[in-house]
Amino acid sequence: MMMYKRSIFFVLVICGLWVLPGCKKFLDVSPPSTSINPTTVKDFQEILNGDTLSNCHFFLLDLMSDDMTLSNTQVATASNYYQRSYLWQSSIWNPADADVMYNSTYSRILQMNIILNRIDAAPDDASNTPQNKSTVVSQALINRAWYYLQLVNAYGAAYDAVTSATDPGVPLVTTAGTNALPGRASVAQVYAQVIGDLKAAVSNPYLPGKGVDIIHPGKASGYALLARAYLYQGDYTAALNYADSTLATQSSLQNYSLSTYFNPSQLPDLVPNPEILLGRMTTDLAFISFYSTTLMPSASLTSTLTTSDLRYSKKFASASRFSPAIYRLSTGNSMVFDHSVGVPEVMLIKAECLARAGSFAEAGALLAKLRINRLPTYITDSRTYTAANILGYVLDERRRELFYHGGLRLFDLKRLNKDAALKQDIKRFNDSGTAIATLPAGSGLYLVPFSPTVIAANPNIVQNPR
């Protein structure tokens, strides 16, 4: 694997240098150690203080979903991996293209492995207390689990109890400082690692319910990720239990109608948001450089949201009613996306589990609670929920709440395609409404292919069929 073949020395330098001075100001954490060889519990605490762990690169997954559209002009622009991903082409990567999503994610996993592999040898000093040490371990496990759950759903098939023991996932590396070139662990093995890490983390009596800030995970974020993992596995009883555990710790929502709501443009903007369980943000730099403009919502997303929903009007803008809407959250030559683990997703996980169990009134109450914080104050939500319609309402609400959220919509499409009643083909249309590409339900094109540079660095990785 590319990131594991490289010298560990380079990564340790990064561990010592990655945090910008602004991190201390906004997130109230200590500045990073300048040590390139972290050994003490204090060193490991400072590694976890790095806001790099919360800055990620998962925009490509949202581009592959049915929530975005590109104009004729954008589609006709010189071929690049954005365009090819959007059109679900058989080949996405040019020979020299770097998959930043893959490389940066494994770099962060390596940082967590350094902590987990070294902390037992930390010298006895003032920072090496049972509370400090166990909290560092739990936070490293939660971070690692979040990244592996992203990876296995990006490059692997949706979890299937029948096939996941043999479905290829991603290389599973839990040891730092090795030159081994592992092949792809199965989807089931990656999920087992994720769930094991999270359960170990939340069982720690010293881990607080909430982290000291949005970049330090507490038990609530561990429970939320367990709820997500079990939802993806189709274990709705376990997912419901962990959703309840999350909401018992943190359940506040932000009202989009209030003047205090504003769109985040950088990680510190998430600090006052009461919904955030674990801050995650992607800043994409290359899309606008390719296209000189931002992206547009798909027609199906717009119709599902409706333009009166504040989740639409806060995130999209149009020069006039005759002009297409474009994504608001762009700064200069970049676009910003909030990929945080948050209370709304957990509420929707609980609602889906209740809906599938036939508890439509309870599920509907959760939807109503969320929607009253998302719709303008003058709109009355006058729905009637029934056992027959509640699951559809819940899944639509997931789409409204979790679009452009680091692949969550793509992951939903993959898992729902396993249900004959919910599966769907998705299409791309040009400006005149003609279909120019189709992604059939269950297609292997849902899986991100490994770039040639990744496979060249690790020939043991078997490519996804296209």
mmCIF file of N, CA, C and O in Angstrom, residues 76-169:
data_model
loop_
_atom_site.group_PDB
_atom_site.id
_atom_site.type_symbol
_atom_site.label_atom_id
_atom_site.label_comp_id
_atom_site.label_asym_id
_atom_site.label_seq_id
_atom_site.Cartn_x
_atom_site.Cartn_y
_atom_site.Cartn_z
ATOM 1 N N ALA A 76 -18.649 18.856 -21.190
ATOM 2 C CA ALA A 76 -17.829 18.940 -22.408
ATOM 3 C C ALA A 76 -16.404 19.404 -22.137
ATOM 4 O O ALA A 76 -15.563 19.386 -23.044
ATOM 5 N N THR A 77 -16.133 19.824 -20.914
ATOM 6 C CA THR A 77 -14.771 20.243 -20.569
ATOM 7 C C THR A 77 -13.814 19.074 -20.737
ATOM 8 O O THR A 77 -14.207 17.913 -20.627
ATOM 9 N N ALA A 78 -12.562 19.372 -20.963
ATOM 10 C CA ALA A 78 -11.552 18.327 -21.167
ATOM 11 C C ALA A 78 -11.669 17.247 -20.106
ATOM 12 O O ALA A 78 -11.853 17.529 -18.919
ATOM 13 N N SER A 79 -11.564 16.011 -20.545
ATOM 14 C CA SER A 79 -11.775 14.861 -19.669
ATOM 15 C C SER A 79 -10.890 14.925 -18.431
ATOM 16 O O SER A 79 -9.696 15.220 -18.499
ATOM 17 N N ASN A 80 -11.501 14.654 -17.268
ATOM 18 C CA ASN A 80 -10.765 14.599 -16.003
ATOM 19 C C ASN A 80 -11.506 13.647 -15.079
ATOM 20 O O ASN A 80 -12.603 13.173 -15.385
ATOM 21 N N TYR A 81 -10.923 13.331 -13.925
ATOM 22 C CA TYR A 81 -11.517 12.302 -13.070
ATOM 23 C C TYR A 81 -12.852 12.745 -12.468
ATOM 24 O O TYR A 81 -13.686 11.905 -12.131
ATOM 25 N N TYR A 82 -13.094 14.037 -12.330
ATOM 26 C CA TYR A 82 -14.408 14.485 -11.884
ATOM 27 C C TYR A 82 -15.462 14.135 -12.932
ATOM 28 O O TYR A 82 -16.504 13.549 -12.617
ATOM 29 N N GLN A 83 -15.203 14.515 -14.163
ATOM 30 C CA GLN A 83 -16.156 14.263 -15.242
ATOM 31 C C GLN A 83 -16.393 12.765 -15.415
ATOM 32 O O GLN A 83 -17.532 12.306 -15.558
ATOM 33 N N ARG A 84 -15.333 11.991 -15.393
ATOM 34 C CA ARG A 84 -15.468 10.546 -15.604
ATOM 35 C C ARG A 84 -16.204 9.875 -14.440
ATOM 36 O O ARG A 84 -16.969 8.919 -14.643
ATOM 37 N N SER A 85 -15.990 10.364 -13.220
ATOM 38 C CA SER A 85 -16.735 9.837 -12.069
ATOM 39 C C SER A 85 -18.209 10.189 -12.170
ATOM 40 O O SER A 85 -19.084 9.352 -11.908
ATOM 41 N N TYR A 86 -18.488 11.413 -12.548
ATOM 42 C CA TYR A 86 -19.871 11.880 -12.680
ATOM 43 C C TYR A 86 -20.630 11.044 -13.706
ATOM 44 O O TYR A 86 -21.822 10.739 -13.528
ATOM 45 N N LEU A 87 -19.968 10.656 -14.800
ATOM 46 C CA LEU A 87 -20.600 9.877 -15.861
ATOM 47 C C LEU A 87 -20.463 8.369 -15.653
ATOM 48 O O LEU A 87 -20.886 7.588 -16.507
ATOM 49 N N TRP A 88 -19.870 7.968 -14.502
ATOM 50 C CA TRP A 88 -19.696 6.548 -14.159
ATOM 51 C C TRP A 88 -19.004 5.784 -15.289
ATOM 52 O O TRP A 88 -19.397 4.676 -15.679
ATOM 53 N N GLN A 89 -17.952 6.364 -15.806
ATOM 54 C CA GLN A 89 -17.256 5.731 -16.919
ATOM 55 C C GLN A 89 -16.427 4.545 -16.440
ATOM 56 O O GLN A 89 -16.081 4.434 -15.252
ATOM 57 N N SER A 90 -16.101 3.681 -17.348
ATOM 58 C CA SER A 90 -15.364 2.464 -16.981
ATOM 59 C C SER A 90 -13.963 2.787 -16.489
ATOM 60 O O SER A 90 -13.393 2.062 -15.681
ATOM 61 N N SER A 91 -13.392 3.860 -16.987
ATOM 62 C CA SER A 91 -12.069 4.289 -16.530
ATOM 63 C C SER A 91 -12.187 5.681 -15.933
ATOM 64 O O SER A 91 -12.681 6.610 -16.575
ATOM 65 N N ILE A 92 -11.750 5.837 -14.681
ATOM 66 C CA ILE A 92 -11.817 7.132 -13.999
ATOM 67 C C ILE A 92 -10.450 7.787 -13.920
ATOM 68 O O ILE A 92 -10.300 8.982 -14.169
ATOM 69 N N TRP A 93 -9.420 6.980 -13.614
ATOM 70 C CA TRP A 93 -8.103 7.549 -13.324
ATOM 71 C C TRP A 93 -7.178 7.486 -14.524
ATOM 72 O O TRP A 93 -7.095 6.455 -15.202
ATOM 73 N N ASN A 94 -6.473 8.571 -14.797
ATOM 74 C CA ASN A 94 -5.345 8.523 -15.706
ATOM 75 C C ASN A 94 -4.175 7.842 -15.004
ATOM 76 O O ASN A 94 -4.137 7.762 -13.767
ATOM 77 N N PRO A 95 -3.187 7.348 -15.754
ATOM 78 C CA PRO A 95 -2.091 6.591 -15.133
ATOM 79 C C PRO A 95 -1.372 7.313 -13.994
ATOM 80 O O PRO A 95 -0.950 6.680 -13.034
ATOM 81 N N ALA A 96 -1.245 8.634 -14.089
ATOM 82 C CA ALA A 96 -0.484 9.359 -13.063
ATOM 83 C C ALA A 96 -1.374 10.026 -12.013
ATOM 84 O O ALA A 96 -0.861 10.685 -11.101
ATOM 85 N N ASP A 97 -2.699 9.848 -12.112
ATOM 86 C CA ASP A 97 -3.589 10.500 -11.159
ATOM 87 C C ASP A 97 -3.390 9.948 -9.751
ATOM 88 O O ASP A 97 -3.313 8.721 -9.550
ATOM 89 N N ALA A 98 -3.356 10.836 -8.770
ATOM 90 C CA ALA A 98 -3.302 10.433 -7.365
ATOM 91 C C ALA A 98 -4.722 10.456 -6.805
ATOM 92 O O ALA A 98 -5.451 11.436 -6.985
ATOM 93 N N ASP A 99 -5.109 9.398 -6.137
ATOM 94 C CA ASP A 99 -6.402 9.346 -5.464
ATOM 95 C C ASP A 99 -6.217 9.944 -4.068
ATOM 96 O O ASP A 99 -5.813 9.266 -3.129
ATOM 97 N N VAL A 100 -6.505 11.228 -3.953
ATOM 98 C CA VAL A 100 -6.284 11.932 -2.688
ATOM 99 C C VAL A 100 -7.143 11.341 -1.583
ATOM 100 O O VAL A 100 -6.721 11.270 -0.422
ATOM 101 N N MET A 101 -8.343 10.907 -1.915
ATOM 102 C CA MET A 101 -9.228 10.303 -0.921
ATOM 103 C C MET A 101 -8.567 9.077 -0.287
ATOM 104 O O MET A 101 -8.506 8.945 0.942
ATOM 105 N N TYR A 102 -8.063 8.196 -1.103
ATOM 106 C CA TYR A 102 -7.429 6.976 -0.615
ATOM 107 C C TYR A 102 -6.148 7.294 0.149
ATOM 108 O O TYR A 102 -5.942 6.833 1.283
ATOM 109 N N ASN A 103 -5.284 8.087 -0.450
ATOM 110 C CA ASN A 103 -3.979 8.348 0.149
ATOM 111 C C ASN A 103 -4.092 9.090 1.476
ATOM 112 O O ASN A 103 -3.434 8.741 2.462
ATOM 113 N N SER A 104 -4.921 10.122 1.518
ATOM 114 C CA SER A 104 -5.027 10.908 2.752
ATOM 115 C C SER A 104 -5.693 10.104 3.858
ATOM 116 O O SER A 104 -5.338 10.241 5.040
ATOM 117 N N THR A 105 -6.631 9.246 3.496
ATOM 118 C CA THR A 105 -7.312 8.447 4.517
ATOM 119 C C THR A 105 -6.354 7.451 5.149
ATOM 120 O O THR A 105 -6.324 7.296 6.383
ATOM 121 N N TYR A 106 -5.561 6.776 4.335
ATOM 122 C CA TYR A 106 -4.604 5.837 4.921
ATOM 123 C C TYR A 106 -3.512 6.554 5.703
ATOM 124 O O TYR A 106 -2.970 6.011 6.667
ATOM 125 N N SER A 107 -3.196 7.769 5.328
ATOM 126 C CA SER A 107 -2.244 8.539 6.116
ATOM 127 C C SER A 107 -2.785 8.788 7.518
ATOM 128 O O SER A 107 -2.060 8.657 8.516
ATOM 129 N N ARG A 108 -4.060 9.113 7.620
ATOM 130 C CA ARG A 108 -4.667 9.343 8.923
ATOM 131 C C ARG A 108 -4.793 8.059 9.718
ATOM 132 O O ARG A 108 -4.617 8.043 10.948
ATOM 133 N N ILE A 109 -5.109 6.956 9.046
ATOM 134 C CA ILE A 109 -5.148 5.660 9.727
ATOM 135 C C ILE A 109 -3.771 5.312 10.279
ATOM 136 O O ILE A 109 -3.640 4.809 11.408
ATOM 137 N N LEU A 110 -2.739 5.589 9.516
ATOM 138 C CA LEU A 110 -1.377 5.329 9.990
ATOM 139 C C LEU A 110 -1.075 6.142 11.249
ATOM 140 O O LEU A 110 -0.464 5.642 12.193
ATOM 141 N N GLN A 111 -1.519 7.387 11.273
ATOM 142 C CA GLN A 111 -1.302 8.207 12.461
ATOM 143 C C GLN A 111 -1.965 7.582 13.685
ATOM 144 O O GLN A 111 -1.391 7.566 14.784
ATOM 145 N N MET A 112 -3.182 7.055 13.508
ATOM 146 C CA MET A 112 -3.861 6.401 14.629
ATOM 147 C C MET A 112 -3.159 5.102 15.016
ATOM 148 O O MET A 112 -3.055 4.766 16.199
ATOM 149 N N ASN A 113 -2.644 4.381 14.025
ATOM 150 C CA ASN A 113 -1.912 3.152 14.331
ATOM 151 C C ASN A 113 -0.636 3.442 15.115
ATOM 152 O O ASN A 113 -0.243 2.653 15.990
ATOM 153 N N ILE A 114 0.018 4.534 14.800
ATOM 154 C CA ILE A 114 1.217 4.917 15.561
ATOM 155 C C ILE A 114 0.864 5.087 17.032
ATOM 156 O O ILE A 114 1.562 4.583 17.926
ATOM 157 N N ILE A 115 -0.219 5.772 17.298
ATOM 158 C CA ILE A 115 -0.654 5.960 18.687
ATOM 159 C C ILE A 115 -0.956 4.618 19.343
ATOM 160 O O ILE A 115 -0.455 4.305 20.432
ATOM 161 N N LEU A 116 -1.785 3.808 18.686
ATOM 162 C CA LEU A 116 -2.252 2.565 19.286
ATOM 163 C C LEU A 116 -1.129 1.558 19.473
ATOM 164 O O LEU A 116 -1.131 0.790 20.445
ATOM 165 N N ASN A 117 -0.151 1.554 18.565
ATOM 166 C CA ASN A 117 0.953 0.602 18.664
ATOM 167 C C ASN A 117 2.006 1.020 19.675
ATOM 168 O O ASN A 117 2.708 0.174 20.230
ATOM 169 N N ARG A 118 2.114 2.312 19.954
ATOM 170 C CA ARG A 118 3.203 2.802 20.795
ATOM 171 C C ARG A 118 2.808 3.149 22.221
ATOM 172 O O ARG A 118 3.665 3.251 23.091
ATOM 173 N N ILE A 119 1.530 3.355 22.464
ATOM 174 C CA ILE A 119 1.146 3.962 23.734
ATOM 175 C C ILE A 119 1.437 3.084 24.936
ATOM 176 O O ILE A 119 1.714 3.584 26.036
ATOM 177 N N ASP A 120 1.431 1.766 24.766
ATOM 178 C CA ASP A 120 1.740 0.896 25.906
ATOM 179 C C ASP A 120 3.187 1.036 26.353
ATOM 180 O O ASP A 120 3.519 0.694 27.497
ATOM 181 N N ALA A 121 4.047 1.516 25.467
ATOM 182 C CA ALA A 121 5.464 1.706 25.823
ATOM 183 C C ALA A 121 5.752 3.128 26.283
ATOM 184 O O ALA A 121 6.915 3.491 26.498
ATOM 185 N N ALA A 122 4.715 3.944 26.443
ATOM 186 C CA ALA A 122 4.927 5.328 26.874
ATOM 187 C C ALA A 122 5.573 5.360 28.249
ATOM 188 O O ALA A 122 5.204 4.591 29.141
ATOM 189 N N PRO A 123 6.562 6.227 28.460
ATOM 190 C CA PRO A 123 7.244 6.284 29.755
ATOM 191 C C PRO A 123 6.320 6.797 30.858
ATOM 192 O O PRO A 123 5.363 7.530 30.606
ATOM 193 N N ASP A 124 6.613 6.390 32.066
ATOM 194 C CA ASP A 124 5.870 6.902 33.218
ATOM 195 C C ASP A 124 6.253 8.356 33.450
ATOM 196 O O ASP A 124 7.416 8.678 33.665
ATOM 197 N N ASP A 125 5.261 9.223 33.348
ATOM 198 C CA ASP A 125 5.482 10.635 33.631
ATOM 199 C C ASP A 125 4.145 11.229 34.043
ATOM 200 O O ASP A 125 3.142 10.519 34.208
ATOM 201 N N ALA A 126 4.111 12.531 34.217
ATOM 202 C CA ALA A 126 2.907 13.168 34.730
ATOM 203 C C ALA A 126 1.706 13.000 33.804
ATOM 204 O O ALA A 126 0.553 13.002 34.255
ATOM 205 N N SER A 127 1.952 12.868 32.502
ATOM 206 C CA SER A 127 0.837 12.740 31.555
ATOM 207 C C SER A 127 0.330 11.306 31.439
ATOM 208 O O SER A 127 -0.770 11.080 30.920
ATOM 209 N N ASN A 128 1.098 10.352 31.904
ATOM 210 C CA ASN A 128 0.738 8.947 31.734
ATOM 211 C C ASN A 128 -0.124 8.471 32.905
ATOM 212 O O ASN A 128 0.317 7.701 33.754
ATOM 213 N N THR A 129 -1.357 8.953 32.905
ATOM 214 C CA THR A 129 -2.326 8.501 33.897
ATOM 215 C C THR A 129 -3.297 7.536 33.234
ATOM 216 O O THR A 129 -3.456 7.556 32.006
ATOM 217 N N PRO A 130 -3.959 6.676 34.004
ATOM 218 C CA PRO A 130 -4.937 5.767 33.382
ATOM 219 C C PRO A 130 -6.000 6.507 32.577
ATOM 220 O O PRO A 130 -6.394 6.061 31.497
ATOM 221 N N GLN A 131 -6.452 7.651 33.074
ATOM 222 C CA GLN A 131 -7.478 8.399 32.360
ATOM 223 C C GLN A 131 -6.953 8.950 31.042
ATOM 224 O O GLN A 131 -7.589 8.790 29.996
ATOM 225 N N ASN A 132 -5.797 9.588 31.069
ATOM 226 C CA ASN A 132 -5.240 10.155 29.838
ATOM 227 C C ASN A 132 -4.950 9.071 28.814
ATOM 228 O O ASN A 132 -5.280 9.200 27.627
ATOM 229 N N LYS A 133 -4.319 8.015 29.276
ATOM 230 C CA LYS A 133 -3.902 6.954 28.358
ATOM 231 C C LYS A 133 -5.110 6.274 27.708
ATOM 232 O O LYS A 133 -5.162 6.089 26.485
ATOM 233 N N SER A 134 -6.101 5.916 28.503
ATOM 234 C CA SER A 134 -7.251 5.202 27.947
ATOM 235 C C SER A 134 -8.096 6.106 27.054
ATOM 236 O O SER A 134 -8.674 5.654 26.051
ATOM 237 N N THR A 135 -8.147 7.400 27.377
ATOM 238 C CA THR A 135 -8.902 8.323 26.531
ATOM 239 C C THR A 135 -8.228 8.481 25.171
ATOM 240 O O THR A 135 -8.900 8.505 24.134
ATOM 241 N N VAL A 136 -6.913 8.575 25.165
ATOM 242 C CA VAL A 136 -6.184 8.656 23.902
ATOM 243 C C VAL A 136 -6.455 7.420 23.047
ATOM 244 O O VAL A 136 -6.707 7.514 21.839
ATOM 245 N N VAL A 137 -6.416 6.247 23.670
ATOM 246 C CA VAL A 137 -6.664 5.009 22.935
ATOM 247 C C VAL A 137 -8.067 5.018 22.336
ATOM 248 O O VAL A 137 -8.265 4.712 21.147
ATOM 249 N N SER A 138 -9.065 5.385 23.137
ATOM 250 C CA SER A 138 -10.446 5.392 22.643
ATOM 251 C C SER A 138 -10.627 6.366 21.492
ATOM 252 O O SER A 138 -11.290 6.060 20.494
ATOM 253 N N GLN A 139 -10.034 7.545 21.599
ATOM 254 C CA GLN A 139 -10.194 8.534 20.539
ATOM 255 C C GLN A 139 -9.488 8.098 19.254
ATOM 256 O O GLN A 139 -10.000 8.322 18.157
ATOM 257 N N ALA A 140 -8.350 7.442 19.386
ATOM 258 C CA ALA A 140 -7.670 6.921 18.195
ATOM 259 C C ALA A 140 -8.501 5.823 17.543
ATOM 260 O O ALA A 140 -8.597 5.743 16.307
ATOM 261 N N LEU A 141 -9.113 4.963 18.346
ATOM 262 C CA LEU A 141 -9.952 3.893 17.801
ATOM 263 C C LEU A 141 -11.168 4.449 17.068
ATOM 264 O O LEU A 141 -11.536 3.962 15.990
ATOM 265 N N ILE A 142 -11.811 5.473 17.617
ATOM 266 C CA ILE A 142 -12.988 6.050 16.967
ATOM 267 C C ILE A 142 -12.597 6.715 15.654
ATOM 268 O O ILE A 142 -13.283 6.549 14.636
ATOM 269 N N ASN A 143 -11.499 7.458 15.665
ATOM 270 C CA ASN A 143 -11.037 8.072 14.414
ATOM 271 C C ASN A 143 -10.745 7.018 13.357
ATOM 272 O O ASN A 143 -11.151 7.147 12.195
ATOM 273 N N ARG A 144 -10.026 5.965 13.740
ATOM 274 C CA ARG A 144 -9.681 4.917 12.779
ATOM 275 C C ARG A 144 -10.944 4.242 12.240
ATOM 276 O O ARG A 144 -11.053 3.955 11.038
ATOM 277 N N ALA A 145 -11.898 4.000 13.122
ATOM 278 C CA ALA A 145 -13.135 3.334 12.707
ATOM 279 C C ALA A 145 -13.902 4.187 11.703
ATOM 280 O O ALA A 145 -14.444 3.664 10.718
ATOM 281 N N TRP A 146 -13.963 5.506 11.957
ATOM 282 C CA TRP A 146 -14.677 6.374 11.010
ATOM 283 C C TRP A 146 -14.054 6.294 9.625
ATOM 284 O O TRP A 146 -14.761 6.168 8.615
ATOM 285 N N TYR A 147 -12.738 6.332 9.554
ATOM 286 C CA TYR A 147 -12.071 6.304 8.256
ATOM 287 C C TYR A 147 -12.245 4.951 7.567
ATOM 288 O O TYR A 147 -12.474 4.894 6.350
ATOM 289 N N TYR A 148 -12.167 3.861 8.309
ATOM 290 C CA TYR A 148 -12.351 2.563 7.660
ATOM 291 C C TYR A 148 -13.794 2.362 7.191
ATOM 292 O O TYR A 148 -14.039 1.735 6.152
ATOM 293 N N LEU A 149 -14.761 2.887 7.925
ATOM 294 C CA LEU A 149 -16.151 2.766 7.488
ATOM 295 C C LEU A 149 -16.373 3.539 6.193
ATOM 296 O O LEU A 149 -17.123 3.099 5.309
ATOM 297 N N GLN A 150 -15.710 4.678 6.062
ATOM 298 C CA GLN A 150 -15.757 5.422 4.801
ATOM 299 C C GLN A 150 -15.125 4.617 3.667
ATOM 300 O O GLN A 150 -15.690 4.486 2.577
ATOM 301 N N LEU A 151 -13.940 4.099 3.918
ATOM 302 C CA LEU A 151 -13.207 3.384 2.876
ATOM 303 C C LEU A 151 -13.951 2.156 2.374
ATOM 304 O O LEU A 151 -14.060 1.926 1.157
ATOM 305 N N VAL A 152 -14.456 1.341 3.293
ATOM 306 C CA VAL A 152 -15.064 0.080 2.867
ATOM 307 C C VAL A 152 -16.333 0.336 2.074
ATOM 308 O O VAL A 152 -16.672 -0.444 1.165
ATOM 309 N N ASN A 153 -17.030 1.436 2.355
ATOM 310 C CA ASN A 153 -18.227 1.746 1.589
ATOM 311 C C ASN A 153 -17.924 2.466 0.286
ATOM 312 O O ASN A 153 -18.758 2.469 -0.622
ATOM 313 N N ALA A 154 -16.743 3.067 0.184
ATOM 314 C CA ALA A 154 -16.343 3.705 -1.073
ATOM 315 C C ALA A 154 -15.834 2.682 -2.079
ATOM 316 O O ALA A 154 -16.217 2.696 -3.255
ATOM 317 N N TYR A 155 -14.966 1.788 -1.633
ATOM 318 C CA TYR A 155 -14.284 0.864 -2.548
ATOM 319 C C TYR A 155 -14.870 -0.547 -2.530
ATOM 320 O O TYR A 155 -14.531 -1.361 -3.394
ATOM 321 N N GLY A 156 -15.724 -0.844 -1.555
ATOM 322 C CA GLY A 156 -16.305 -2.173 -1.450
ATOM 323 C C GLY A 156 -17.801 -2.166 -1.694
ATOM 324 O O GLY A 156 -18.443 -1.115 -1.743
ATOM 325 N N ALA A 157 -18.357 -3.349 -1.839
ATOM 326 C CA ALA A 157 -19.802 -3.494 -2.035
ATOM 327 C C ALA A 157 -20.531 -3.189 -0.736
ATOM 328 O O ALA A 157 -19.963 -3.244 0.357
ATOM 329 N N ALA A 158 -21.820 -2.865 -0.850
ATOM 330 C CA ALA A 158 -22.645 -2.691 0.337
ATOM 331 C C ALA A 158 -22.653 -3.989 1.132
ATOM 332 O O ALA A 158 -22.596 -5.091 0.561
ATOM 333 N N TYR A 159 -22.715 -3.878 2.442
ATOM 334 C CA TYR A 159 -22.689 -5.067 3.292
ATOM 335 C C TYR A 159 -23.863 -5.983 2.958
ATOM 336 O O TYR A 159 -25.003 -5.535 2.818
ATOM 337 N N ASP A 160 -23.563 -7.263 2.838
ATOM 338 C CA ASP A 160 -24.570 -8.281 2.558
ATOM 339 C C ASP A 160 -24.221 -9.495 3.404
ATOM 340 O O ASP A 160 -23.120 -10.040 3.277
ATOM 341 N N ALA A 161 -25.121 -9.902 4.273
ATOM 342 C CA ALA A 161 -24.828 -11.002 5.187
ATOM 343 C C ALA A 161 -24.450 -12.281 4.453
ATOM 344 O O ALA A 161 -23.712 -13.120 4.985
ATOM 345 N N VAL A 162 -24.924 -12.435 3.219
ATOM 346 C CA VAL A 162 -24.659 -13.658 2.458
ATOM 347 C C VAL A 162 -23.290 -13.621 1.797
ATOM 348 O O VAL A 162 -22.582 -14.626 1.743
ATOM 349 N N THR A 163 -22.866 -12.443 1.298
ATOM 350 C CA THR A 163 -21.662 -12.381 0.464
ATOM 351 C C THR A 163 -20.493 -11.600 1.064
ATOM 352 O O THR A 163 -19.392 -11.658 0.525
ATOM 353 N N SER A 164 -20.708 -10.881 2.155
ATOM 354 C CA SER A 164 -19.668 -9.962 2.623
ATOM 355 C C SER A 164 -18.412 -10.651 3.142
ATOM 356 O O SER A 164 -17.357 -10.034 3.216
ATOM 357 N N ALA A 165 -18.516 -11.917 3.479
ATOM 358 C CA ALA A 165 -17.319 -12.640 3.909
ATOM 359 C C ALA A 165 -16.340 -12.838 2.759
ATOM 360 O O ALA A 165 -15.138 -13.049 2.986
ATOM 361 N N THR A 166 -16.838 -12.743 1.524
ATOM 362 C CA THR A 166 -15.963 -12.900 0.361
ATOM 363 C C THR A 166 -15.904 -11.649 -0.514
ATOM 364 O O THR A 166 -15.029 -11.543 -1.373
ATOM 365 N N ASP A 167 -16.805 -10.699 -0.313
ATOM 366 C CA ASP A 167 -16.739 -9.448 -1.077
ATOM 367 C C ASP A 167 -15.468 -8.688 -0.715
ATOM 368 O O ASP A 167 -15.194 -8.458 0.468
ATOM 369 N N PRO A 168 -14.671 -8.260 -1.709
ATOM 370 C CA PRO A 168 -13.442 -7.528 -1.398
ATOM 371 C C PRO A 168 -13.750 -6.145 -0.828
ATOM 372 O O PRO A 168 -14.591 -5.419 -1.356
ATOM 373 N N GLY A 169 -13.061 -5.806 0.265
ATOM 374 C CA GLY A 169 -13.203 -4.491 0.865
ATOM 375 C C GLY A 169 -11.998 -3.630 0.552
ATOM 376 O O GLY A 169 -11.762 -3.267 -0.597
#
